[in-house]
Amino acid sequence: MKQIIFTLLIFSTLYLSGQEVTNRQFQLITKRTADWCPKCGEYGWELFKNLEKNLKEENALIWAIHYSGNLKNDATIAVDEIFGGFGQPIFWLDDADLLVDVDNYKEIQTFVEDLVMSPLFSEAYIGVSLNLEQNTDNTYNIKAGVKSFIDLQANEYNLGIYLINDSLVAYQQSVGFDAVHSGVLTKSLIPEMLGKTVFKAPIANGRLENLEWKNVDLGLSPTENAANYRIAAILWSKDAEGATRFFNADVKNVSEAMVTSTYDVSLIDEVKLTLNGAQNQLFLESGDDVSNIIKTNLVNINGQSIAHQMGNKQGFSANVDILETLTPGVYYLQLQGLRGSKTYSFLAK
């Protein structure tokens, strides 16, 4: 067992100074639905939940657009104008109606999963990246980057920013009054429901645009768990005839936001951490009461989140269980206290 002493880093230098944009291609799976719809709560519910579960680790955004009923809102009305159709549930893959019905939904599930996982659709013409910063007043700074990887001679490209609720308890016909809805489009976080214009053709290969919205209020109550929400940046393509189609996206869980505070950064003094031999658990020791830790973030050197959970916090020690296999390299653990945060680095062998 090797003991590693962590040193304080200025995390913003790593994570917030640049907006790296890759050519990763997301697929968008849209369910047109309503809470009063029986079929939406039957085979439509099963298909949606199965796709969420099986594509959780893939480059796919799966969301529900309530065009009617009690979960309808301004954003769903606007986005439904892109997809539309007659009836419900309707499932769209990017801009294609999958023609789902009770007789074929299992075959459609297999088809969608195979397509999303296929390397043939993994590279994008335009890449999108999204980063989140949490301010001390519980508002958020939303930073996005959009980069072209080829020359484009047509269309206008608009970036929308949306809040998605993954744990909305509300009525659903055929499920019940306590149905737990996930992937629910809740609202647009910017005034432009269908996105702020980023590019207009012609667009040169390598063109990069950075966008930022500061002090965005998500409207969450103090008792709500931010981990139940995601923010999606969706790039829409609008052609000369005015038709809008999905082009690419990036998604972040709200809990991944990095705290921007730089003053009086924590109630927690220096922390000593030990990585166990199996590299699946960190042991924290401090001269202060570690119960002051209210949130943790664990990321790799590229800023990608690593699944983990905080164990028992007893006096001056605590455990962090690492739920993913660590590849060799540098990692960063952010400990957030009541007045800010500190970030520490460590090396996995």
XYZ file of C-alpha atoms in Angstrom:
349
model
C 0.000 0.000 0.000
C 1.522 3.266 -1.092
C 0.833 6.480 0.784
C 0.355 9.607 -1.291
C 0.398 13.111 0.163
C -1.770 15.453 -1.871
C -0.766 19.014 -2.647
C -3.115 21.903 -3.186
C -3.640 22.842 -6.816
C -5.415 25.682 -8.529
C -7.936 23.484 -10.279
C -9.254 26.151 -12.607
C -5.887 26.106 -14.409
C -6.582 22.523 -15.465
C -10.306 22.419 -15.915
C -11.659 25.863 -16.657
C -9.014 27.751 -18.597
C -9.575 26.095 -21.975
C -12.518 24.661 -23.843
C -11.308 21.493 -25.540
C -13.630 20.392 -28.336
C -13.347 16.907 -29.839
C -15.036 15.383 -32.873
C -17.167 13.108 -30.690
C -20.627 12.547 -32.184
C -23.686 12.254 -29.943
C -26.933 10.635 -31.039
C -30.237 12.124 -29.919
C -33.141 9.841 -28.988
C -36.368 11.761 -28.469
C -39.628 10.457 -27.040
C -42.713 12.540 -27.856
C -45.001 11.830 -24.941
C -47.755 12.991 -22.581
C -48.646 12.064 -19.008
C -52.256 11.165 -19.976
C -51.142 8.731 -22.720
C -51.662 5.014 -21.844
C -49.208 3.686 -24.431
C -46.557 6.154 -23.248
C -46.710 4.414 -19.878
C -46.717 0.918 -21.365
C -44.364 -0.120 -24.193
C -43.240 3.511 -24.560
C -42.143 3.590 -20.915
C -40.319 0.258 -21.172
C -38.479 1.205 -24.349
C -37.395 4.567 -22.960
C -36.124 3.124 -19.679
C -34.281 0.278 -21.430
C -32.524 2.665 -23.807
C -31.516 4.880 -20.873
C -30.097 1.915 -18.986
C -28.273 0.266 -21.871
C -26.866 3.450 -23.425
C -25.922 5.157 -20.166
C -22.201 5.025 -20.922
C -22.553 5.782 -24.633
C -22.561 9.053 -26.554
C -26.317 9.317 -26.559
C -28.774 11.862 -25.187
C -32.154 10.313 -24.415
C -34.880 12.764 -23.476
C -38.649 13.003 -23.172
C -40.573 15.842 -24.779
C -43.982 16.293 -23.148
C -45.825 18.119 -25.899
C -49.129 17.879 -23.984
C -50.354 17.344 -20.421
C -49.172 18.556 -17.030
C -45.449 18.236 -17.835
C -45.647 20.425 -20.918
C -43.613 23.659 -20.777
C -42.346 26.403 -23.068
C -39.232 24.432 -24.008
C -41.132 21.245 -24.885
C -43.558 23.231 -27.030
C -40.649 24.811 -28.932
C -38.704 21.561 -29.380
C -41.848 19.669 -30.420
C -42.032 21.991 -33.426
C -38.830 20.309 -34.653
C -40.105 16.751 -34.253
C -43.902 16.947 -34.216
C -45.987 14.191 -35.702
C -49.438 12.866 -34.855
C -50.067 10.902 -31.702
C -47.773 9.527 -29.041
C -45.494 7.927 -28.121
C -43.257 8.725 -31.071
C -39.561 7.895 -30.893
C -37.058 9.786 -33.010
C -33.420 8.887 -33.654
C -31.803 12.204 -34.545
C -34.364 13.401 -37.140
C -35.796 10.012 -38.165
C -39.161 8.711 -36.899
C -38.522 5.136 -35.756
C -42.180 4.179 -36.299
C -42.343 2.416 -32.932
C -45.430 0.407 -31.979
C -46.326 -2.332 -29.515
C -45.321 -5.041 -31.991
C -41.840 -3.824 -32.887
C -40.501 -1.844 -29.919
C -38.086 -4.574 -28.806
C -36.598 -4.829 -32.296
C -36.355 -1.035 -32.436
C -34.475 -1.068 -29.130
C -31.871 -3.470 -30.536
C -31.557 -1.420 -33.720
C -30.994 1.850 -31.850
C -28.485 0.356 -29.432
C -26.490 -1.227 -32.269
C -26.419 2.042 -34.191
C -25.364 4.176 -31.222
C -22.585 1.743 -30.323
C -21.342 1.462 -33.911
C -17.993 3.168 -34.636
C -19.374 4.194 -38.043
C -21.233 7.089 -36.417
C -18.657 8.187 -33.839
C -17.016 11.160 -35.597
C -18.701 14.535 -35.958
C -18.473 17.265 -38.584
C -18.933 19.804 -35.775
C -17.927 19.059 -32.184
C -19.588 20.391 -29.043
C -18.181 20.627 -25.518
C -19.825 21.760 -22.286
C -18.342 22.772 -18.919
C -20.119 23.939 -15.774
C -18.974 26.148 -12.906
C -20.939 26.530 -9.680
C -20.815 29.970 -8.072
C -20.989 30.585 -4.350
C -24.542 31.950 -4.703
C -25.604 28.597 -6.217
C -25.889 29.992 -9.731
C -23.921 28.432 -12.569
C -21.618 29.601 -15.327
C -22.210 27.562 -18.470
C -19.322 27.382 -20.939
C -19.608 25.773 -24.362
C -17.268 25.306 -27.283
C -18.296 24.556 -30.868
C -15.691 23.586 -33.476
C -15.928 22.629 -37.145
C -13.804 19.722 -38.366
C -14.573 20.168 -42.085
C -15.479 22.978 -44.465
C -19.248 23.492 -44.508
C -21.021 25.382 -47.273
C -24.626 25.364 -46.062
C -26.937 25.935 -43.102
C -27.007 27.898 -39.867
C -25.994 26.258 -36.577
C -27.599 27.204 -33.270
C -26.687 26.027 -29.768
C -29.456 25.398 -27.237
C -28.886 24.920 -23.500
C -31.471 22.798 -21.667
C -32.159 21.508 -18.152
C -33.146 17.840 -17.903
C -34.741 16.249 -14.822
C -33.878 12.589 -14.205
C -35.998 12.084 -11.097
C -39.353 13.785 -11.528
C -42.092 12.104 -9.503
C -45.381 12.769 -11.274
C -48.430 11.006 -12.655
C -48.119 8.831 -15.740
C -51.056 6.954 -17.206
C -50.495 3.173 -16.966
C -47.695 3.670 -14.403
C -49.342 5.558 -11.553
C -49.303 8.759 -9.548
C -45.783 8.152 -8.193
C -44.103 7.372 -11.506
C -40.435 8.432 -11.585
C -39.926 10.202 -14.895
C -36.384 10.553 -16.228
C -34.853 12.450 -19.110
C -37.584 15.090 -18.853
C -36.927 18.330 -20.714
C -37.671 20.899 -18.002
C -36.745 24.237 -19.543
C -34.367 26.182 -21.736
C -31.644 27.883 -19.706
C -31.160 30.634 -22.289
C -33.766 32.912 -23.921
C -33.376 31.286 -27.341
C -35.495 28.134 -27.055
C -34.009 26.628 -30.207
C -30.534 27.934 -29.656
C -28.229 30.907 -30.032
C -26.642 31.230 -33.471
C -23.026 30.043 -33.488
C -22.142 29.559 -37.164
C -23.571 30.589 -40.518
C -22.191 28.995 -43.688
C -19.686 29.136 -45.189
C -17.740 27.679 -42.258
C -14.024 26.917 -42.469
C -12.444 23.740 -41.165
C -11.048 24.388 -37.688
C -13.289 27.306 -36.808
C -13.898 27.468 -33.043
C -16.452 29.526 -31.152
C -16.605 29.762 -27.347
C -19.837 30.773 -25.627
C -20.532 31.543 -21.980
C -23.621 32.300 -19.915
C -22.851 33.580 -16.424
C -24.853 33.374 -13.201
C -27.560 31.106 -14.595
C -30.197 30.196 -12.006
C -31.390 26.626 -12.518
C -34.388 27.259 -10.273
C -33.690 24.285 -7.997
C -34.934 24.426 -4.436
C -32.388 24.028 -1.579
C -33.728 20.531 -0.863
C -33.312 19.238 -4.422
C -30.361 17.013 -5.308
C -28.369 18.548 -8.157
C -27.279 15.042 -9.193
C -30.841 14.449 -10.419
C -30.367 17.053 -13.130
C -28.352 17.294 -16.322
C -27.591 20.200 -18.605
C -27.515 19.497 -22.338
C -25.903 21.644 -25.016
C -27.590 20.767 -28.309
C -26.394 21.983 -31.701
C -29.281 22.418 -34.134
C -28.799 22.788 -37.890
C -31.241 25.066 -39.749
C -31.401 24.879 -43.545
C -32.406 27.507 -46.097
C -36.042 26.363 -46.001
C -36.180 26.849 -42.227
C -36.173 23.152 -41.284
C -34.282 22.468 -38.042
C -32.514 19.181 -37.332
C -30.312 17.774 -34.591
C -26.581 17.927 -35.346
C -24.568 17.189 -32.175
C -24.557 17.620 -28.396
C -22.731 17.379 -25.098
C -24.241 16.640 -21.683
C -23.064 17.147 -18.104
C -24.607 16.239 -14.779
C -25.121 19.355 -12.659
C -23.208 17.684 -9.825
C -20.081 17.738 -12.037
C -19.896 21.535 -11.825
C -16.652 22.829 -10.360
C -16.877 25.428 -7.594
C -15.425 28.786 -8.675
C -14.753 30.219 -5.208
C -11.162 31.329 -4.651
C -11.529 33.020 -1.250
C -11.308 31.312 2.146
C -11.523 28.132 0.138
C -12.481 25.627 2.809
C -13.143 24.855 6.404
C -10.952 21.811 5.814
C -7.228 22.101 6.496
C -4.594 20.052 4.670
C -5.726 16.500 3.951
C -3.596 13.378 3.706
C -4.927 10.682 1.400
C -3.859 7.087 0.965
C -4.722 5.116 -2.157
C -5.127 1.437 -1.371
C -3.334 -1.309 -3.263
C -6.409 -2.248 -5.313
C -6.761 1.415 -6.297
C -10.455 1.373 -5.529
C -10.503 3.334 -2.288
C -9.014 6.529 -0.893
C -8.538 7.042 2.839
C -8.765 10.656 4.031
C -7.114 11.992 7.160
C -7.096 15.613 8.316
C -6.418 17.780 11.337
C -9.952 19.149 10.928
C -13.337 17.502 11.188
C -13.942 16.025 7.736
C -17.699 16.202 8.261
C -17.195 19.698 6.790
C -16.865 17.983 3.413
C -20.246 18.386 1.723
C -19.383 17.389 -1.850
C -16.625 15.638 -3.793
C -15.584 15.555 -7.445
C -13.127 13.046 -8.869
C -11.834 13.581 -12.410
C -8.991 12.422 -14.627
C -6.452 14.743 -16.232
C -8.892 15.422 -19.108
C -11.565 16.656 -16.716
C -13.745 13.555 -17.177
C -15.672 12.507 -14.088
C -14.845 9.239 -12.332
C -17.700 7.495 -10.543
C -17.194 7.446 -6.781
C -19.032 7.823 -3.510
C -18.148 9.206 -0.114
C -18.115 6.634 2.663
C -18.329 7.186 6.406
C -17.124 10.549 7.690
C -16.011 9.996 11.267
C -14.226 12.845 12.976
C -10.893 13.298 11.234
C -11.120 10.491 8.666
C -13.277 9.322 5.778
C -13.299 6.913 2.858
C -13.956 7.540 -0.829
C -14.932 4.428 -2.809
C -13.784 4.557 -6.442
C -16.376 2.798 -8.601
C -14.399 2.697 -11.859
C -11.099 1.056 -12.765
C -8.370 3.690 -12.775
C -6.019 3.669 -15.728
C -2.460 4.843 -15.016
C -2.186 8.604 -14.769
C -2.893 11.724 -12.748
C -6.282 12.261 -11.068
C -7.797 15.153 -9.132
C -10.036 14.987 -6.091
C -11.975 18.133 -5.225
C -13.267 18.474 -1.669
C -15.967 21.090 -1.239
C -16.591 22.579 2.175
C -19.093 25.122 3.379
C -17.147 28.105 2.034
C -15.434 26.734 -1.027
C -13.182 23.914 -2.112
C -9.670 22.537 -2.351
C -8.372 20.196 -5.011
C -5.639 17.565 -4.626
C -3.808 15.471 -7.214
C -2.731 11.849 -7.062
C -1.142 9.276 -9.306
C -2.638 5.891 -10.187
C -0.146 3.224 -11.258
